[in-house]
């Protein structure tokens, strides 16, 4: 993107830190995103002001980081949103930080930080708590974890506006899906609120969030990862209800992803679309058609693409929508052929930000987890051949990122705080949940045990998890109770397989096998949950009966 600022930004890396050390001056780290309207505003209003820019250039080493391209920097220095304005000692420890700063606020902060540095130096810096307390509190997995999360959802549920919490209002797809099985009325009212307030009725796709409790103050950026997750969530709501009011938002979002966010050159999905002109989203259809199209960040990132593929395949599984299948297959081919090497999924197609020293991709836990989940979804819905890639991703992640009883977000190497270990709860949970699916699909029990170990590593704090971590309770429930498994002795796409995909709840795992496999006779299906196993079924009707009897 064009840089209207007068600041002499350096790139994140060793050179910038060496420069700050040699000059004995603090660093100014600016975390931004191409889709972030307030970031662009701060560039125009604050960093473009000549005296502020001169002050920054003379007294600091300024570093600009795109948070989508450097997620490990984002996760260690994020001040609660973007832009994040963070002042660092030359070793990367944090002196102070803020979000958006206008010209007056920036002048005050620059003076304050300069005085702090002159009087205290590096003694004023600190290491954020998540990087000081390395080991999470472990505990036992019990059914109380699921009950506690449902209690959190009930306590924070907004009876008036739908959704959870006061403000800002995010769509929270994992919470939507957790509630869908456990309090359907609360879930569907929240689905209704998300579609009524965040869905772009003109172009399709979901806006990022509403700033206020009633979902007003819309933030009009659209991100691939949240839209992919919401396609999956709304498809699952359609599975449970059969109502078009949940299918249609998913369909409109599939249309948005495959049109506006499709990067034809890369044969994959682009990362995001910025808000564009301030009033464009409030225009009527005629005027909006004539308005300038908001810019799209064409960057291709593996994790968000994996979420989009999974969302499209989930929608296809319930609707036979050929557009969703076709684009999912194309993006999946790019993921497997261009981003996956020996079980490690490169973060992006953009070259150096995907690589470590040399030319090998760097494993990032969130990316590995999303890719693994997409591969297991593919194995359940499209083709079982991808299981070789799935086990390669699982094995490489365990080998490269497992530490103690859980997983690090990436290799403990880099500059600044990136060299310090971080164990992100959300990525650990996503990976553990995907490992459970690998165990069911392959019959390899070591993956289930690794999933259990990972979830146990965080269980000591589970009573404090907020609704944003609802997937932890979902994964724990699946592990303790055993997921509902439907084994079908037919190839993917056969009538019995398609019927299995559309039965029961969205947390099930469908295991297709054209030759039956094990003691399952080809052409039949069987339902399992824990130690309970149904009789064989030969028709979709019989399979439905077997599922119902096992769930009773």
mmCIF file of C-alpha atoms in Angstrom, residues 79-395:
data_model
loop_
_atom_site.group_PDB
_atom_site.id
_atom_site.type_symbol
_atom_site.label_atom_id
_atom_site.label_comp_id
_atom_site.label_asym_id
_atom_site.label_seq_id
_atom_site.Cartn_x
_atom_site.Cartn_y
_atom_site.Cartn_z
ATOM 1 C CA UNK A 79 -1.821 -3.666 22.372
ATOM 2 C CA UNK A 80 -5.421 -4.792 21.999
ATOM 3 C CA UNK A 81 -6.085 -3.866 18.395
ATOM 4 C CA UNK A 82 -4.649 -2.124 15.380
ATOM 5 C CA UNK A 83 -2.886 0.100 14.963
ATOM 6 C CA UNK A 84 -0.704 -0.815 17.913
ATOM 7 C CA UNK A 85 1.951 1.744 18.782
ATOM 8 C CA UNK A 86 4.638 0.062 20.865
ATOM 9 C CA UNK A 87 7.883 1.477 22.224
ATOM 10 C CA UNK A 88 10.676 -1.030 22.794
ATOM 11 C CA UNK A 89 14.086 -1.215 24.374
ATOM 12 C CA UNK A 90 16.769 -2.316 21.880
ATOM 13 C CA UNK A 91 16.445 -5.900 23.143
ATOM 14 C CA UNK A 92 12.740 -5.964 22.262
ATOM 15 C CA UNK A 93 11.291 -5.617 25.777
ATOM 16 C CA UNK A 94 8.293 -3.290 26.036
ATOM 17 C CA UNK A 95 8.655 0.229 27.418
ATOM 18 C CA UNK A 96 5.041 1.250 26.847
ATOM 19 C CA UNK A 97 2.351 0.931 24.239
ATOM 20 C CA UNK A 98 -0.943 2.285 22.997
ATOM 21 C CA UNK A 99 -3.374 1.885 20.141
ATOM 22 C CA UNK A 100 -4.308 4.736 17.828
ATOM 23 C CA UNK A 101 -2.618 8.033 18.666
ATOM 24 C CA UNK A 102 -3.567 11.353 17.142
ATOM 25 C CA UNK A 103 -0.962 14.097 16.702
ATOM 26 C CA UNK A 104 -1.377 15.571 20.195
ATOM 27 C CA UNK A 105 -1.336 12.182 21.881
ATOM 28 C CA UNK A 106 1.710 11.091 19.922
ATOM 29 C CA UNK A 107 3.663 14.230 20.873
ATOM 30 C CA UNK A 108 2.982 13.584 24.551
ATOM 31 C CA UNK A 109 3.935 9.924 24.319
ATOM 32 C CA UNK A 110 7.127 10.633 22.380
ATOM 33 C CA UNK A 111 8.218 13.122 25.042
ATOM 34 C CA UNK A 112 7.297 10.718 27.829
ATOM 35 C CA UNK A 113 9.182 7.794 26.317
ATOM 36 C CA UNK A 114 12.238 9.924 25.616
ATOM 37 C CA UNK A 115 12.306 11.080 29.247
ATOM 38 C CA UNK A 116 11.745 7.513 30.477
ATOM 39 C CA UNK A 117 14.644 6.266 28.376
ATOM 40 C CA UNK A 118 16.995 9.041 29.453
ATOM 41 C CA UNK A 119 16.287 8.468 33.156
ATOM 42 C CA UNK A 120 15.809 4.699 33.414
ATOM 43 C CA UNK A 121 17.006 3.183 30.141
ATOM 44 C CA UNK A 122 16.332 -0.515 29.725
ATOM 45 C CA UNK A 123 15.320 -0.801 33.377
ATOM 46 C CA UNK A 124 11.975 0.700 32.374
ATOM 47 C CA UNK A 125 11.228 -2.174 29.993
ATOM 48 C CA UNK A 126 9.136 -5.245 30.796
ATOM 49 C CA UNK A 127 8.328 -8.624 29.365
ATOM 50 C CA UNK A 128 4.572 -9.252 28.878
ATOM 51 C CA UNK A 129 3.123 -11.852 31.252
ATOM 52 C CA UNK A 130 2.353 -14.555 28.640
ATOM 53 C CA UNK A 131 6.050 -14.579 27.771
ATOM 54 C CA UNK A 132 7.185 -14.677 31.419
ATOM 55 C CA UNK A 133 4.907 -17.474 32.582
ATOM 56 C CA UNK A 134 5.894 -20.192 30.187
ATOM 57 C CA UNK A 135 3.958 -23.206 31.453
ATOM 58 C CA UNK A 136 0.148 -23.084 31.569
ATOM 59 C CA UNK A 137 -1.637 -24.616 34.596
ATOM 60 C CA UNK A 138 -2.408 -28.248 33.844
ATOM 61 C CA UNK A 139 -5.384 -30.175 35.165
ATOM 62 C CA UNK A 140 -7.851 -32.982 34.636
ATOM 63 C CA UNK A 141 -10.356 -33.081 31.797
ATOM 64 C CA UNK A 142 -13.868 -33.452 33.186
ATOM 65 C CA UNK A 143 -17.439 -32.856 31.970
ATOM 66 C CA UNK A 144 -17.437 -29.742 34.148
ATOM 67 C CA UNK A 145 -15.415 -27.981 31.442
ATOM 68 C CA UNK A 146 -18.303 -28.204 28.989
ATOM 69 C CA UNK A 147 -20.783 -27.130 31.677
ATOM 70 C CA UNK A 148 -18.621 -24.182 32.687
ATOM 71 C CA UNK A 149 -18.382 -22.944 29.103
ATOM 72 C CA UNK A 150 -22.132 -23.197 28.663
ATOM 73 C CA UNK A 151 -22.439 -21.205 31.865
ATOM 74 C CA UNK A 152 -20.109 -18.557 30.452
ATOM 75 C CA UNK A 153 -22.196 -18.324 27.310
ATOM 76 C CA UNK A 154 -25.430 -18.054 29.289
ATOM 77 C CA UNK A 155 -23.988 -15.428 31.639
ATOM 78 C CA UNK A 156 -22.607 -13.202 28.877
ATOM 79 C CA UNK A 157 -25.473 -13.722 26.416
ATOM 80 C CA UNK A 158 -27.085 -10.468 25.273
ATOM 81 C CA UNK A 159 -30.833 -11.057 25.451
ATOM 82 C CA UNK A 160 -31.588 -7.791 23.688
ATOM 83 C CA UNK A 161 -29.124 -7.694 20.792
ATOM 84 C CA UNK A 162 -27.988 -11.307 20.500
ATOM 85 C CA UNK A 163 -24.423 -12.505 20.646
ATOM 86 C CA UNK A 164 -22.196 -12.408 23.701
ATOM 87 C CA UNK A 165 -20.734 -9.572 25.678
ATOM 88 C CA UNK A 166 -21.362 -5.847 25.589
ATOM 89 C CA UNK A 167 -19.038 -4.165 23.118
ATOM 90 C CA UNK A 168 -17.453 -4.552 20.688
ATOM 91 C CA UNK A 169 -19.615 -7.277 19.164
ATOM 92 C CA UNK A 170 -17.688 -9.937 17.245
ATOM 93 C CA UNK A 171 -19.444 -12.869 15.520
ATOM 94 C CA UNK A 172 -17.476 -15.580 17.438
ATOM 95 C CA UNK A 173 -18.074 -18.561 15.108
ATOM 96 C CA UNK A 174 -16.627 -21.105 17.569
ATOM 97 C CA UNK A 175 -19.076 -19.951 20.242
ATOM 98 C CA UNK A 176 -21.940 -20.088 17.754
ATOM 99 C CA UNK A 177 -21.087 -23.688 16.887
ATOM 100 C CA UNK A 178 -20.618 -24.732 20.519
ATOM 101 C CA UNK A 179 -24.005 -23.283 21.493
ATOM 102 C CA UNK A 180 -25.708 -24.839 18.472
ATOM 103 C CA UNK A 181 -25.627 -28.296 20.114
ATOM 104 C CA UNK A 182 -26.114 -27.176 23.707
ATOM 105 C CA UNK A 183 -28.546 -24.232 23.702
ATOM 106 C CA UNK A 184 -30.050 -23.987 20.257
ATOM 107 C CA UNK A 185 -32.355 -21.069 21.013
ATOM 108 C CA UNK A 186 -29.484 -18.917 22.263
ATOM 109 C CA UNK A 187 -27.336 -20.003 19.332
ATOM 110 C CA UNK A 188 -29.930 -19.301 16.640
ATOM 111 C CA UNK A 189 -30.788 -15.883 18.063
ATOM 112 C CA UNK A 190 -27.092 -15.075 17.903
ATOM 113 C CA UNK A 191 -26.819 -16.428 14.353
ATOM 114 C CA UNK A 192 -29.768 -14.174 13.486
ATOM 115 C CA UNK A 193 -28.010 -11.162 15.034
ATOM 116 C CA UNK A 194 -24.789 -11.847 13.128
ATOM 117 C CA UNK A 195 -26.549 -12.197 9.768
ATOM 118 C CA UNK A 196 -28.857 -9.211 10.359
ATOM 119 C CA UNK A 197 -26.060 -6.871 11.386
ATOM 120 C CA UNK A 198 -22.761 -8.019 9.854
ATOM 121 C CA UNK A 199 -23.771 -9.534 6.496
ATOM 122 C CA UNK A 200 -23.167 -7.235 3.530
ATOM 123 C CA UNK A 201 -26.509 -7.441 1.735
ATOM 124 C CA UNK A 202 -25.047 -5.989 -1.460
ATOM 125 C CA UNK A 203 -21.752 -7.833 -2.037
ATOM 126 C CA UNK A 204 -22.105 -10.710 0.410
ATOM 127 C CA UNK A 205 -19.556 -11.587 3.051
ATOM 128 C CA UNK A 206 -19.446 -10.520 6.685
ATOM 129 C CA UNK A 207 -18.031 -7.319 8.091
ATOM 130 C CA UNK A 208 -15.532 -7.768 10.897
ATOM 131 C CA UNK A 209 -17.529 -6.525 13.921
ATOM 132 C CA UNK A 210 -19.805 -3.870 15.377
ATOM 133 C CA UNK A 211 -18.204 -1.414 17.772
ATOM 134 C CA UNK A 212 -21.291 -1.061 19.967
ATOM 135 C CA UNK A 213 -23.509 -3.405 21.938
ATOM 136 C CA UNK A 214 -26.365 -3.149 19.409
ATOM 137 C CA UNK A 215 -23.957 -4.089 16.579
ATOM 138 C CA UNK A 216 -23.847 -0.498 15.304
ATOM 139 C CA UNK A 217 -20.574 1.235 14.519
ATOM 140 C CA UNK A 218 -19.770 -1.369 11.884
ATOM 141 C CA UNK A 219 -16.152 -1.979 10.996
ATOM 142 C CA UNK A 220 -16.483 -2.615 7.285
ATOM 143 C CA UNK A 221 -13.308 -4.590 6.631
ATOM 144 C CA UNK A 222 -13.819 -8.179 5.520
ATOM 145 C CA UNK A 223 -11.228 -10.810 6.415
ATOM 146 C CA UNK A 224 -10.850 -14.175 4.735
ATOM 147 C CA UNK A 225 -10.352 -16.124 7.962
ATOM 148 C CA UNK A 226 -13.475 -14.858 9.736
ATOM 149 C CA UNK A 227 -15.579 -15.239 6.600
ATOM 150 C CA UNK A 228 -14.364 -18.790 6.050
ATOM 151 C CA UNK A 229 -15.199 -19.684 9.648
ATOM 152 C CA UNK A 230 -18.648 -18.093 9.342
ATOM 153 C CA UNK A 231 -19.441 -20.049 6.168
ATOM 154 C CA UNK A 232 -18.779 -23.202 8.169
ATOM 155 C CA UNK A 233 -20.812 -21.986 11.145
ATOM 156 C CA UNK A 234 -23.852 -20.971 9.094
ATOM 157 C CA UNK A 235 -23.656 -24.196 7.086
ATOM 158 C CA UNK A 236 -23.758 -26.089 10.372
ATOM 159 C CA UNK A 237 -26.752 -24.053 11.525
ATOM 160 C CA UNK A 238 -28.453 -25.047 8.266
ATOM 161 C CA UNK A 239 -27.599 -28.692 8.960
ATOM 162 C CA UNK A 240 -29.321 -28.510 12.338
ATOM 163 C CA UNK A 241 -32.399 -26.547 11.234
ATOM 164 C CA UNK A 242 -32.870 -27.151 7.515
ATOM 165 C CA UNK A 243 -33.840 -23.476 7.236
ATOM 166 C CA UNK A 244 -32.809 -21.298 4.314
ATOM 167 C CA UNK A 245 -32.330 -18.324 6.632
ATOM 168 C CA UNK A 246 -29.050 -19.969 7.652
ATOM 169 C CA UNK A 247 -28.125 -21.413 4.279
ATOM 170 C CA UNK A 248 -28.483 -18.088 2.451
ATOM 171 C CA UNK A 249 -25.870 -16.127 4.478
ATOM 172 C CA UNK A 250 -23.437 -18.989 3.859
ATOM 173 C CA UNK A 251 -24.303 -18.988 0.163
ATOM 174 C CA UNK A 252 -23.841 -15.202 -0.144
ATOM 175 C CA UNK A 253 -20.494 -15.480 1.587
ATOM 176 C CA UNK A 254 -19.359 -18.315 -0.676
ATOM 177 C CA UNK A 255 -20.264 -16.023 -3.571
ATOM 178 C CA UNK A 256 -18.207 -13.201 -2.040
ATOM 179 C CA UNK A 257 -15.191 -15.410 -1.405
ATOM 180 C CA UNK A 258 -15.182 -16.937 -4.882
ATOM 181 C CA UNK A 259 -15.657 -13.608 -6.634
ATOM 182 C CA UNK A 260 -14.200 -10.661 -4.725
ATOM 183 C CA UNK A 261 -11.536 -12.495 -2.714
ATOM 184 C CA UNK A 262 -10.460 -15.000 -5.337
ATOM 185 C CA UNK A 263 -6.870 -14.447 -6.510
ATOM 186 C CA UNK A 264 -6.832 -16.000 -9.956
ATOM 187 C CA UNK A 265 -3.072 -15.676 -10.378
ATOM 188 C CA UNK A 266 -2.388 -17.710 -7.240
ATOM 189 C CA UNK A 267 -5.412 -20.008 -7.607
ATOM 190 C CA UNK A 268 -6.287 -19.315 -3.984
ATOM 191 C CA UNK A 269 -8.102 -16.779 -1.841
ATOM 192 C CA UNK A 270 -6.824 -13.262 -1.184
ATOM 193 C CA UNK A 271 -6.460 -12.199 2.418
ATOM 194 C CA UNK A 272 -8.833 -9.298 3.006
ATOM 195 C CA UNK A 273 -10.765 -6.343 1.686
ATOM 196 C CA UNK A 274 -10.365 -2.896 3.227
ATOM 197 C CA UNK A 275 -13.403 -0.769 4.164
ATOM 198 C CA UNK A 276 -12.982 1.616 1.240
ATOM 199 C CA UNK A 277 -14.742 4.983 1.197
ATOM 200 C CA UNK A 278 -16.391 5.876 4.492
ATOM 201 C CA UNK A 279 -19.952 6.075 3.210
ATOM 202 C CA UNK A 280 -19.854 3.492 0.401
ATOM 203 C CA UNK A 281 -21.473 0.761 2.496
ATOM 204 C CA UNK A 282 -24.466 2.956 3.340
ATOM 205 C CA UNK A 283 -25.375 3.777 -0.278
ATOM 206 C CA UNK A 284 -28.305 2.239 -2.090
ATOM 207 C CA UNK A 285 -27.657 -0.492 -4.628
ATOM 208 C CA UNK A 286 -27.508 1.842 -7.663
ATOM 209 C CA UNK A 287 -25.054 4.277 -6.092
ATOM 210 C CA UNK A 288 -22.981 1.511 -4.607
ATOM 211 C CA UNK A 289 -22.564 -0.116 -8.001
ATOM 212 C CA UNK A 290 -20.983 3.128 -9.188
ATOM 213 C CA UNK A 291 -18.749 3.554 -6.143
ATOM 214 C CA UNK A 292 -15.071 2.661 -6.188
ATOM 215 C CA UNK A 293 -14.510 -0.959 -5.201
ATOM 216 C CA UNK A 294 -12.678 -1.168 -1.839
ATOM 217 C CA UNK A 295 -9.103 -2.433 -2.273
ATOM 218 C CA UNK A 296 -8.265 -6.097 -1.787
ATOM 219 C CA UNK A 297 -5.036 -7.358 -0.205
ATOM 220 C CA UNK A 298 -4.076 -10.039 -2.736
ATOM 221 C CA UNK A 299 -1.706 -11.766 -0.306
ATOM 222 C CA UNK A 300 -2.263 -15.521 -0.040
ATOM 223 C CA UNK A 301 -1.913 -16.913 3.490
ATOM 224 C CA UNK A 302 -2.176 -20.605 4.250
ATOM 225 C CA UNK A 303 -4.129 -20.386 7.506
ATOM 226 C CA UNK A 304 -6.985 -18.186 6.255
ATOM 227 C CA UNK A 305 -7.123 -20.193 3.021
ATOM 228 C CA UNK A 306 -7.447 -23.371 5.061
ATOM 229 C CA UNK A 307 -10.387 -21.896 6.979
ATOM 230 C CA UNK A 308 -12.039 -20.865 3.709
ATOM 231 C CA UNK A 309 -11.545 -24.322 2.190
ATOM 232 C CA UNK A 310 -13.019 -25.966 5.274
ATOM 233 C CA UNK A 311 -16.003 -23.618 5.198
ATOM 234 C CA UNK A 312 -16.659 -24.278 1.522
ATOM 235 C CA UNK A 313 -16.345 -28.050 1.920
ATOM 236 C CA UNK A 314 -18.710 -28.020 4.881
ATOM 237 C CA UNK A 315 -21.246 -26.066 2.838
ATOM 238 C CA UNK A 316 -20.772 -28.433 -0.091
ATOM 239 C CA UNK A 317 -21.262 -31.469 2.148
ATOM 240 C CA UNK A 318 -24.762 -30.286 3.079
ATOM 241 C CA UNK A 319 -25.877 -28.718 -0.216
ATOM 242 C CA UNK A 320 -23.952 -30.322 -3.125
ATOM 243 C CA UNK A 321 -23.045 -26.783 -4.193
ATOM 244 C CA UNK A 322 -20.614 -27.311 -7.083
ATOM 245 C CA UNK A 323 -19.180 -23.798 -6.947
ATOM 246 C CA UNK A 324 -18.123 -24.309 -3.337
ATOM 247 C CA UNK A 325 -16.544 -27.670 -4.156
ATOM 248 C CA UNK A 326 -14.740 -26.413 -7.243
ATOM 249 C CA UNK A 327 -13.102 -23.423 -5.552
ATOM 250 C CA UNK A 328 -12.277 -25.445 -2.458
ATOM 251 C CA UNK A 329 -10.476 -28.007 -4.616
ATOM 252 C CA UNK A 330 -8.502 -25.334 -6.441
ATOM 253 C CA UNK A 331 -7.366 -23.601 -3.247
ATOM 254 C CA UNK A 332 -6.617 -26.976 -1.669
ATOM 255 C CA UNK A 333 -4.366 -27.868 -4.604
ATOM 256 C CA UNK A 334 -2.426 -24.635 -4.063
ATOM 257 C CA UNK A 335 -2.157 -25.343 -0.357
ATOM 258 C CA UNK A 336 -0.850 -28.863 -0.906
ATOM 259 C CA UNK A 337 1.376 -28.232 -3.932
ATOM 260 C CA UNK A 338 2.788 -24.746 -3.281
ATOM 261 C CA UNK A 339 2.705 -24.294 0.489
ATOM 262 C CA UNK A 340 3.170 -27.769 1.980
ATOM 263 C CA UNK A 341 6.672 -29.259 2.244
ATOM 264 C CA UNK A 342 7.413 -32.356 4.321
ATOM 265 C CA UNK A 343 4.514 -31.657 6.655
ATOM 266 C CA UNK A 344 5.342 -27.973 7.182
ATOM 267 C CA UNK A 345 2.888 -25.437 5.786
ATOM 268 C CA UNK A 346 4.471 -22.141 4.734
ATOM 269 C CA UNK A 347 2.641 -19.131 6.170
ATOM 270 C CA UNK A 348 2.348 -17.339 2.829
ATOM 271 C CA UNK A 349 3.233 -17.462 -0.838
ATOM 272 C CA UNK A 350 5.018 -14.132 -0.461
ATOM 273 C CA UNK A 351 8.548 -15.472 -0.141
ATOM 274 C CA UNK A 352 10.753 -14.377 2.717
ATOM 275 C CA UNK A 353 7.992 -13.914 5.303
ATOM 276 C CA UNK A 354 7.226 -17.616 4.863
ATOM 277 C CA UNK A 355 10.779 -18.792 5.304
ATOM 278 C CA UNK A 356 13.413 -19.021 7.952
ATOM 279 C CA UNK A 357 17.109 -18.960 7.236
ATOM 280 C CA UNK A 358 17.663 -20.508 3.848
ATOM 281 C CA UNK A 359 14.610 -21.682 1.952
ATOM 282 C CA UNK A 360 12.774 -23.954 4.378
ATOM 283 C CA UNK A 361 9.294 -22.926 5.529
ATOM 284 C CA UNK A 362 8.860 -22.126 9.207
ATOM 285 C CA UNK A 363 6.146 -24.110 11.013
ATOM 286 C CA UNK A 364 3.613 -21.868 12.763
ATOM 287 C CA UNK A 365 1.223 -23.662 15.085
ATOM 288 C CA UNK A 366 -1.904 -21.765 14.024
ATOM 289 C CA UNK A 367 -1.179 -22.429 10.355
ATOM 290 C CA UNK A 368 -0.402 -26.105 10.979
ATOM 291 C CA UNK A 369 -3.610 -26.519 12.993
ATOM 292 C CA UNK A 370 -5.817 -24.893 10.371
ATOM 293 C CA UNK A 371 -4.238 -26.881 7.565
ATOM 294 C CA UNK A 372 -4.635 -30.131 9.516
ATOM 295 C CA UNK A 373 -8.308 -29.440 10.201
ATOM 296 C CA UNK A 374 -8.885 -28.705 6.524
ATOM 297 C CA UNK A 375 -7.181 -31.933 5.475
ATOM 298 C CA UNK A 376 -9.331 -33.988 7.842
ATOM 299 C CA UNK A 377 -12.456 -32.250 6.536
ATOM 300 C CA UNK A 378 -11.319 -33.044 3.013
ATOM 301 C CA UNK A 379 -10.799 -36.687 3.942
ATOM 302 C CA UNK A 380 -14.335 -36.856 5.310
ATOM 303 C CA UNK A 381 -16.022 -35.094 2.402
ATOM 304 C CA UNK A 382 -13.987 -35.426 -0.802
ATOM 305 C CA UNK A 383 -11.029 -37.792 -0.898
ATOM 306 C CA UNK A 384 -9.216 -39.974 1.591
ATOM 307 C CA UNK A 385 -5.863 -39.677 -0.218
ATOM 308 C CA UNK A 386 -5.166 -36.453 1.678
ATOM 309 C CA UNK A 387 -4.687 -38.440 4.891
ATOM 310 C CA UNK A 388 -1.022 -38.930 3.987
ATOM 311 C CA UNK A 389 -0.614 -35.153 4.023
ATOM 312 C CA UNK A 390 -2.629 -34.897 7.225
ATOM 313 C CA UNK A 391 -0.385 -37.319 9.097
ATOM 314 C CA UNK A 392 2.684 -35.560 7.691
ATOM 315 C CA UNK A 393 1.414 -32.215 9.055
ATOM 316 C CA UNK A 394 0.556 -33.777 12.414
ATOM 317 C CA UNK A 395 3.958 -35.487 12.703
#
